[in-house]
Amino acid sequence: MEGFFIEKHIVVPTINDVTWAQEVSSWTVEASKNGVVMPNGELKPTMLPKTLEQVLGLFSYGWSMIVETEGLAVAHAAITFEWPEGWLEIGGVVTKKEYRKLGYASMAVNALMVMVKHNFPDKKLFALCNSLSLPLFIGLGGVVSEGKELPSEVWKECENCSNFVRARAAGKLCCDTPVNMTLADMR
Ligand SMILES: CC(C)(COP(=O)(O)OP(=O)(O)OC[C@H]1O[C@@H](n2cnc3c(N)ncnc32)[C@H](O)[C@@H]1OP(=O)(O)O)[C@@H](O)C(=O)NCCC(=O)NCCS
């Protein structure tokens, strides 16, 4: 029996790709309405919603990757922050609901890693993962860390998080899991 092959491409969107930005924004809004279970059993929003303007902002840097299949955008990942000491944060990782568990987010994150390692070989990469994205980042060779190697500015954001007090009480810098992607191999 002949197999079939679904074509999929990585596209680097630009600020003119407004329809895709609307799509990506809508996926983040949908994801933000769901929760992931924290180690203490509480539900925390899966991810923060991103507005159209925020997504277009990411597109404008050329640091977003979209996976396109059969003419549709299905997954997104981006460099969302440039931190001191050469650290870049991978974020905005989201896949259209019906297309999850097919390797699309892994493909987008891997493409980002290839782009960064090629264009900015001295930069270091990390992600703050929830329980849904953690296996994906580990699968790409990421190393779970306590986050102590990351600049203190990263943790300033956490002070506005509802889980801040509990995370610190548990001896953690953040309620998400820091994963160092700097030494991960690319596929
Ligand atoms: C987290 C998220 C982005 C993952 O997207 P995804 O496209 O499903 O991710 P992938 O398919 O690349 O990998 C997810 C799983 O599918 C598996 N997978 C990869 N390719 C596969 C394939 N061809 N067939 C079956 N499974 C596959 C991966 O091994 C992984 O499995 P695991 O979680 O059991 O280890 C998606 O669940 C999502 O959008 N969630 C809401 C937003 C969110 O939480 N973002 C992260 C914020 S930190």
Short mmCIF file of C-alpha atoms and ligand atoms in Angstrom, two decimals:
data_model
loop_
_atom_site.label_atom_id
_atom_site.label_comp_id
_atom_site.label_asym_id
_atom_site.label_seq_id
_atom_site.Cartn_x
_atom_site.Cartn_y
_atom_site.Cartn_z
CA MET A 1 0.00 0.00 0.00
CA GLU A 2 1.31 3.43 -0.88
CA GLY A 3 1.75 5.85 2.02
CA PHE A 4 0.79 9.47 1.77
CA PHE A 5 2.77 12.51 2.68
CA ILE A 6 1.33 15.70 4.13
CA GLU A 7 3.39 18.64 2.96
CA LYS A 8 4.35 21.08 5.68
CA HIS A 9 6.48 24.16 5.51
CA ILE A 10 8.09 26.61 7.85
CA VAL A 11 7.26 30.20 6.97
CA VAL A 12 8.78 33.28 8.60
CA PRO A 13 5.83 35.69 8.75
CA THR A 14 6.18 39.44 8.31
CA ILE A 15 4.20 42.36 9.66
CA ASN A 16 2.05 42.17 6.50
CA ASP A 17 0.72 38.71 7.43
CA VAL A 18 -2.23 40.14 9.33
CA THR A 19 -4.55 37.15 8.70
CA TRP A 20 -2.00 34.76 10.21
CA ALA A 21 -1.45 37.12 13.14
CA GLN A 22 -5.21 37.09 13.76
CA GLU A 23 -5.16 33.28 13.64
CA VAL A 24 -2.26 32.97 16.08
CA SER A 25 -3.82 35.53 18.41
CA SER A 26 -7.10 33.55 18.40
CA TRP A 27 -5.27 30.30 19.29
CA THR A 28 -3.62 32.00 22.28
CA VAL A 29 -6.99 33.39 23.40
CA GLU A 30 -8.52 29.90 23.16
CA ALA A 31 -5.58 28.38 25.05
CA SER A 32 -5.77 31.04 27.77
CA LYS A 33 -9.32 29.94 28.57
CA ASN A 34 -8.08 26.48 29.49
CA GLY A 35 -5.94 25.60 32.45
CA VAL A 36 -3.01 23.40 33.27
CA VAL A 37 -2.84 21.68 36.63
CA MET A 38 -0.07 23.07 38.82
CA PRO A 39 1.96 20.81 41.15
CA ASN A 40 -0.23 22.08 44.01
CA GLY A 41 -3.34 20.89 42.14
CA GLU A 42 -4.57 24.35 41.18
CA LEU A 43 -5.50 25.38 37.66
CA LYS A 44 -3.45 28.10 36.00
CA PRO A 45 -4.28 29.56 32.56
CA THR A 46 -2.41 27.55 29.93
CA MET A 47 -0.82 30.65 28.43
CA LEU A 48 -1.32 34.39 28.42
CA PRO A 49 -3.47 35.57 25.50
CA LYS A 50 -1.68 37.63 22.86
CA THR A 51 -3.45 40.46 21.05
CA LEU A 52 -3.23 40.92 17.28
CA GLU A 53 -0.84 43.83 17.87
CA GLN A 54 1.40 41.71 20.11
CA VAL A 55 1.58 38.94 17.50
CA LEU A 56 2.28 41.44 14.71
CA GLY A 57 5.00 42.87 16.96
CA LEU A 58 6.64 39.43 17.07
CA PHE A 59 6.24 39.01 13.30
CA SER A 60 7.90 42.40 12.71
CA TYR A 61 11.19 41.18 14.22
CA GLY A 62 11.37 38.19 11.86
CA TRP A 63 11.66 36.00 14.93
CA SER A 64 8.40 34.05 14.54
CA MET A 65 8.02 30.69 12.85
CA ILE A 66 4.72 29.45 11.42
CA VAL A 67 4.11 25.89 10.32
CA GLU A 68 1.88 25.84 7.26
CA THR A 69 0.20 22.73 5.93
CA GLU A 70 -2.29 22.45 3.08
CA GLY A 71 -2.40 26.25 2.88
CA LEU A 72 -3.26 26.65 6.56
CA ALA A 73 -1.22 28.06 9.44
CA VAL A 74 -1.27 25.40 12.17
CA ALA A 75 1.47 26.22 14.70
CA HIS A 76 3.57 29.12 15.92
CA ALA A 77 6.66 29.76 18.04
CA ALA A 78 8.73 32.91 18.49
CA ILE A 79 11.55 34.59 20.30
CA THR A 80 9.43 36.66 22.64
CA PHE A 81 12.08 38.45 24.71
CA GLU A 82 15.72 39.38 24.46
CA TRP A 83 17.17 39.39 27.97
CA PRO A 84 20.56 40.58 29.29
CA GLU A 85 23.65 38.35 29.12
CA GLY A 86 22.74 37.07 25.63
CA TRP A 87 19.62 35.12 26.61
CA LEU A 88 16.68 34.76 24.21
CA GLU A 89 13.34 33.42 25.41
CA ILE A 90 11.26 31.11 23.23
CA GLY A 91 7.53 31.71 23.72
CA GLY A 92 4.20 32.10 22.00
CA VAL A 93 4.31 28.35 21.40
CA VAL A 94 0.83 27.34 20.33
CA THR A 95 -0.79 24.93 17.88
CA LYS A 96 -4.28 25.23 16.40
CA LYS A 97 -6.45 22.93 18.50
CA GLU A 98 -7.33 20.34 15.83
CA TYR A 99 -3.68 19.93 14.81
CA ARG A 100 -2.06 19.10 18.15
CA LYS A 101 0.07 16.00 18.81
CA LEU A 102 1.26 15.86 15.22
CA GLY A 103 4.70 17.34 15.77
CA TYR A 104 3.86 20.84 14.51
CA ALA A 105 4.92 22.83 17.59
CA SER A 106 8.16 20.80 17.75
CA MET A 107 8.75 21.72 14.11
CA ALA A 108 8.22 25.45 14.80
CA VAL A 109 10.51 25.45 17.87
CA ASN A 110 13.17 23.47 16.03
CA ALA A 111 13.08 25.98 13.14
CA LEU A 112 13.60 28.80 15.64
CA MET A 113 16.58 27.02 17.15
CA VAL A 114 18.11 26.54 13.70
CA MET A 115 17.59 30.22 12.86
CA VAL A 116 19.11 31.45 16.14
CA LYS A 117 22.07 29.09 16.05
CA HIS A 118 22.81 30.05 12.46
CA ASN A 119 22.37 33.83 12.77
CA PHE A 120 23.28 34.42 16.41
CA PRO A 121 25.61 31.59 17.45
CA ASP A 122 26.59 33.36 20.68
CA LYS A 123 23.04 33.69 21.98
CA LYS A 124 21.64 31.38 24.63
CA LEU A 125 18.10 30.01 24.46
CA PHE A 126 15.57 29.08 27.10
CA ALA A 127 11.83 28.57 27.55
CA LEU A 128 9.50 28.67 30.53
CA CYS A 129 7.33 25.59 30.06
CA ASN A 130 3.98 24.44 31.31
CA SER A 131 3.08 20.77 31.59
CA LEU A 132 1.85 20.70 27.95
CA SER A 133 4.98 22.18 26.40
CA LEU A 134 7.57 20.60 28.72
CA PRO A 135 7.69 17.18 26.95
CA LEU A 136 8.09 18.91 23.60
CA PHE A 137 11.08 20.98 24.75
CA ILE A 138 12.69 17.97 26.45
CA GLY A 139 12.06 15.99 23.26
CA LEU A 140 14.06 18.62 21.38
CA GLY A 141 17.00 18.14 23.75
CA GLY A 142 16.24 20.84 26.31
CA VAL A 143 17.55 20.51 29.85
CA VAL A 144 15.30 21.28 32.82
CA SER A 145 16.97 23.83 35.02
CA GLU A 146 16.31 25.68 38.28
CA GLY A 147 16.74 28.87 36.27
CA LYS A 148 19.63 30.17 38.35
CA GLU A 149 21.75 30.69 35.22
CA LEU A 150 19.14 33.09 33.82
CA PRO A 151 19.36 36.85 34.45
CA SER A 152 17.39 38.13 37.44
CA GLU A 153 15.33 40.38 35.13
CA VAL A 154 13.51 37.26 33.86
CA TRP A 155 11.98 36.68 37.30
CA LYS A 156 10.79 40.28 37.74
CA GLU A 157 7.80 39.36 35.51
CA CYS A 158 6.83 36.64 37.98
CA GLU A 159 6.08 39.18 40.69
CA ASN A 160 2.80 39.93 38.88
CA CYS A 161 1.79 36.23 38.74
CA SER A 162 -0.89 34.85 41.06
CA ASN A 163 1.37 31.85 41.78
CA PHE A 164 4.36 33.98 42.77
CA VAL A 165 4.10 33.55 46.55
CA ARG A 166 3.49 29.77 46.31
CA ALA A 167 6.33 29.27 43.83
CA ARG A 168 8.79 31.13 46.06
CA ALA A 169 7.54 29.28 49.14
CA ALA A 170 8.32 26.04 47.31
CA GLY A 171 11.86 27.32 46.66
CA LYS A 172 11.21 27.88 42.95
CA LEU A 173 11.92 31.04 40.97
CA CYS A 174 8.81 30.58 38.82
CA CYS A 175 5.70 28.39 38.67
CA ASP A 176 6.66 27.39 35.11
CA THR A 177 9.61 25.10 34.45
CA PRO A 178 12.73 26.75 33.01
CA VAL A 179 14.27 24.69 30.22
CA ASN A 180 17.70 25.54 28.85
CA MET A 181 17.77 24.95 25.09
CA THR A 182 21.27 26.31 24.52
CA LEU A 183 22.99 23.00 24.02
CA ALA A 184 20.07 21.19 22.38
CA ASP A 185 20.81 19.57 19.05
CA MET A 186 18.75 20.60 16.06
CA ARG A 187 16.96 17.97 13.98
C1 LIG B 1 1.84 22.79 23.95
C2 LIG B 1 1.43 22.72 22.49
C3 LIG B 1 1.96 23.97 21.79
C4 LIG B 1 2.03 21.47 21.84
O1 LIG B 1 1.73 21.53 20.45
P1 LIG B 1 1.77 20.24 19.53
O2 LIG B 1 1.77 20.71 18.12
O3 LIG B 1 0.71 19.31 19.95
O4 LIG B 1 3.19 19.66 19.91
P2 LIG B 1 3.92 18.42 19.23
O5 LIG B 1 2.95 17.63 18.43
O6 LIG B 1 5.12 18.93 18.53
O7 LIG B 1 4.40 17.60 20.47
C5 LIG B 1 3.41 17.25 21.44
C6 LIG B 1 3.37 15.76 21.60
O8 LIG B 1 3.08 15.11 20.38
C7 LIG B 1 4.05 14.08 20.17
N1 LIG B 1 4.22 13.93 18.74
C8 LIG B 1 5.09 14.58 17.96
N2 LIG B 1 4.97 14.15 16.69
C9 LIG B 1 3.99 13.22 16.69
C10 LIG B 1 3.40 12.44 15.69
N3 LIG B 1 3.79 12.49 14.41
N4 LIG B 1 2.41 11.59 16.04
C11 LIG B 1 2.00 11.52 17.31
N5 LIG B 1 2.52 12.26 18.31
C12 LIG B 1 3.50 13.09 18.00
C13 LIG B 1 5.25 14.60 20.86
O9 LIG B 1 6.16 13.57 21.20
C14 LIG B 1 4.63 15.15 22.07
O10 LIG B 1 4.20 14.07 22.87
P3 LIG B 1 4.23 14.12 24.42
O11 LIG B 1 3.60 15.45 24.81
O12 LIG B 1 3.45 12.96 24.84
O13 LIG B 1 5.68 14.04 24.70
C15 LIG B 1 -0.12 22.62 22.32
O14 LIG B 1 -0.60 21.62 23.18
C16 LIG B 1 -0.83 23.92 22.62
O15 LIG B 1 -0.99 24.77 21.75
N6 LIG B 1 -1.26 24.08 23.91
C17 LIG B 1 -1.89 25.32 24.33
C18 LIG B 1 -0.87 26.46 24.42
C19 LIG B 1 0.27 26.14 25.39
O16 LIG B 1 0.08 25.57 26.44
N7 LIG B 1 1.49 26.59 25.01
C20 LIG B 1 2.67 26.43 25.81
C21 LIG B 1 2.84 27.62 26.68
S1 LIG B 1 4.23 27.40 27.79
#
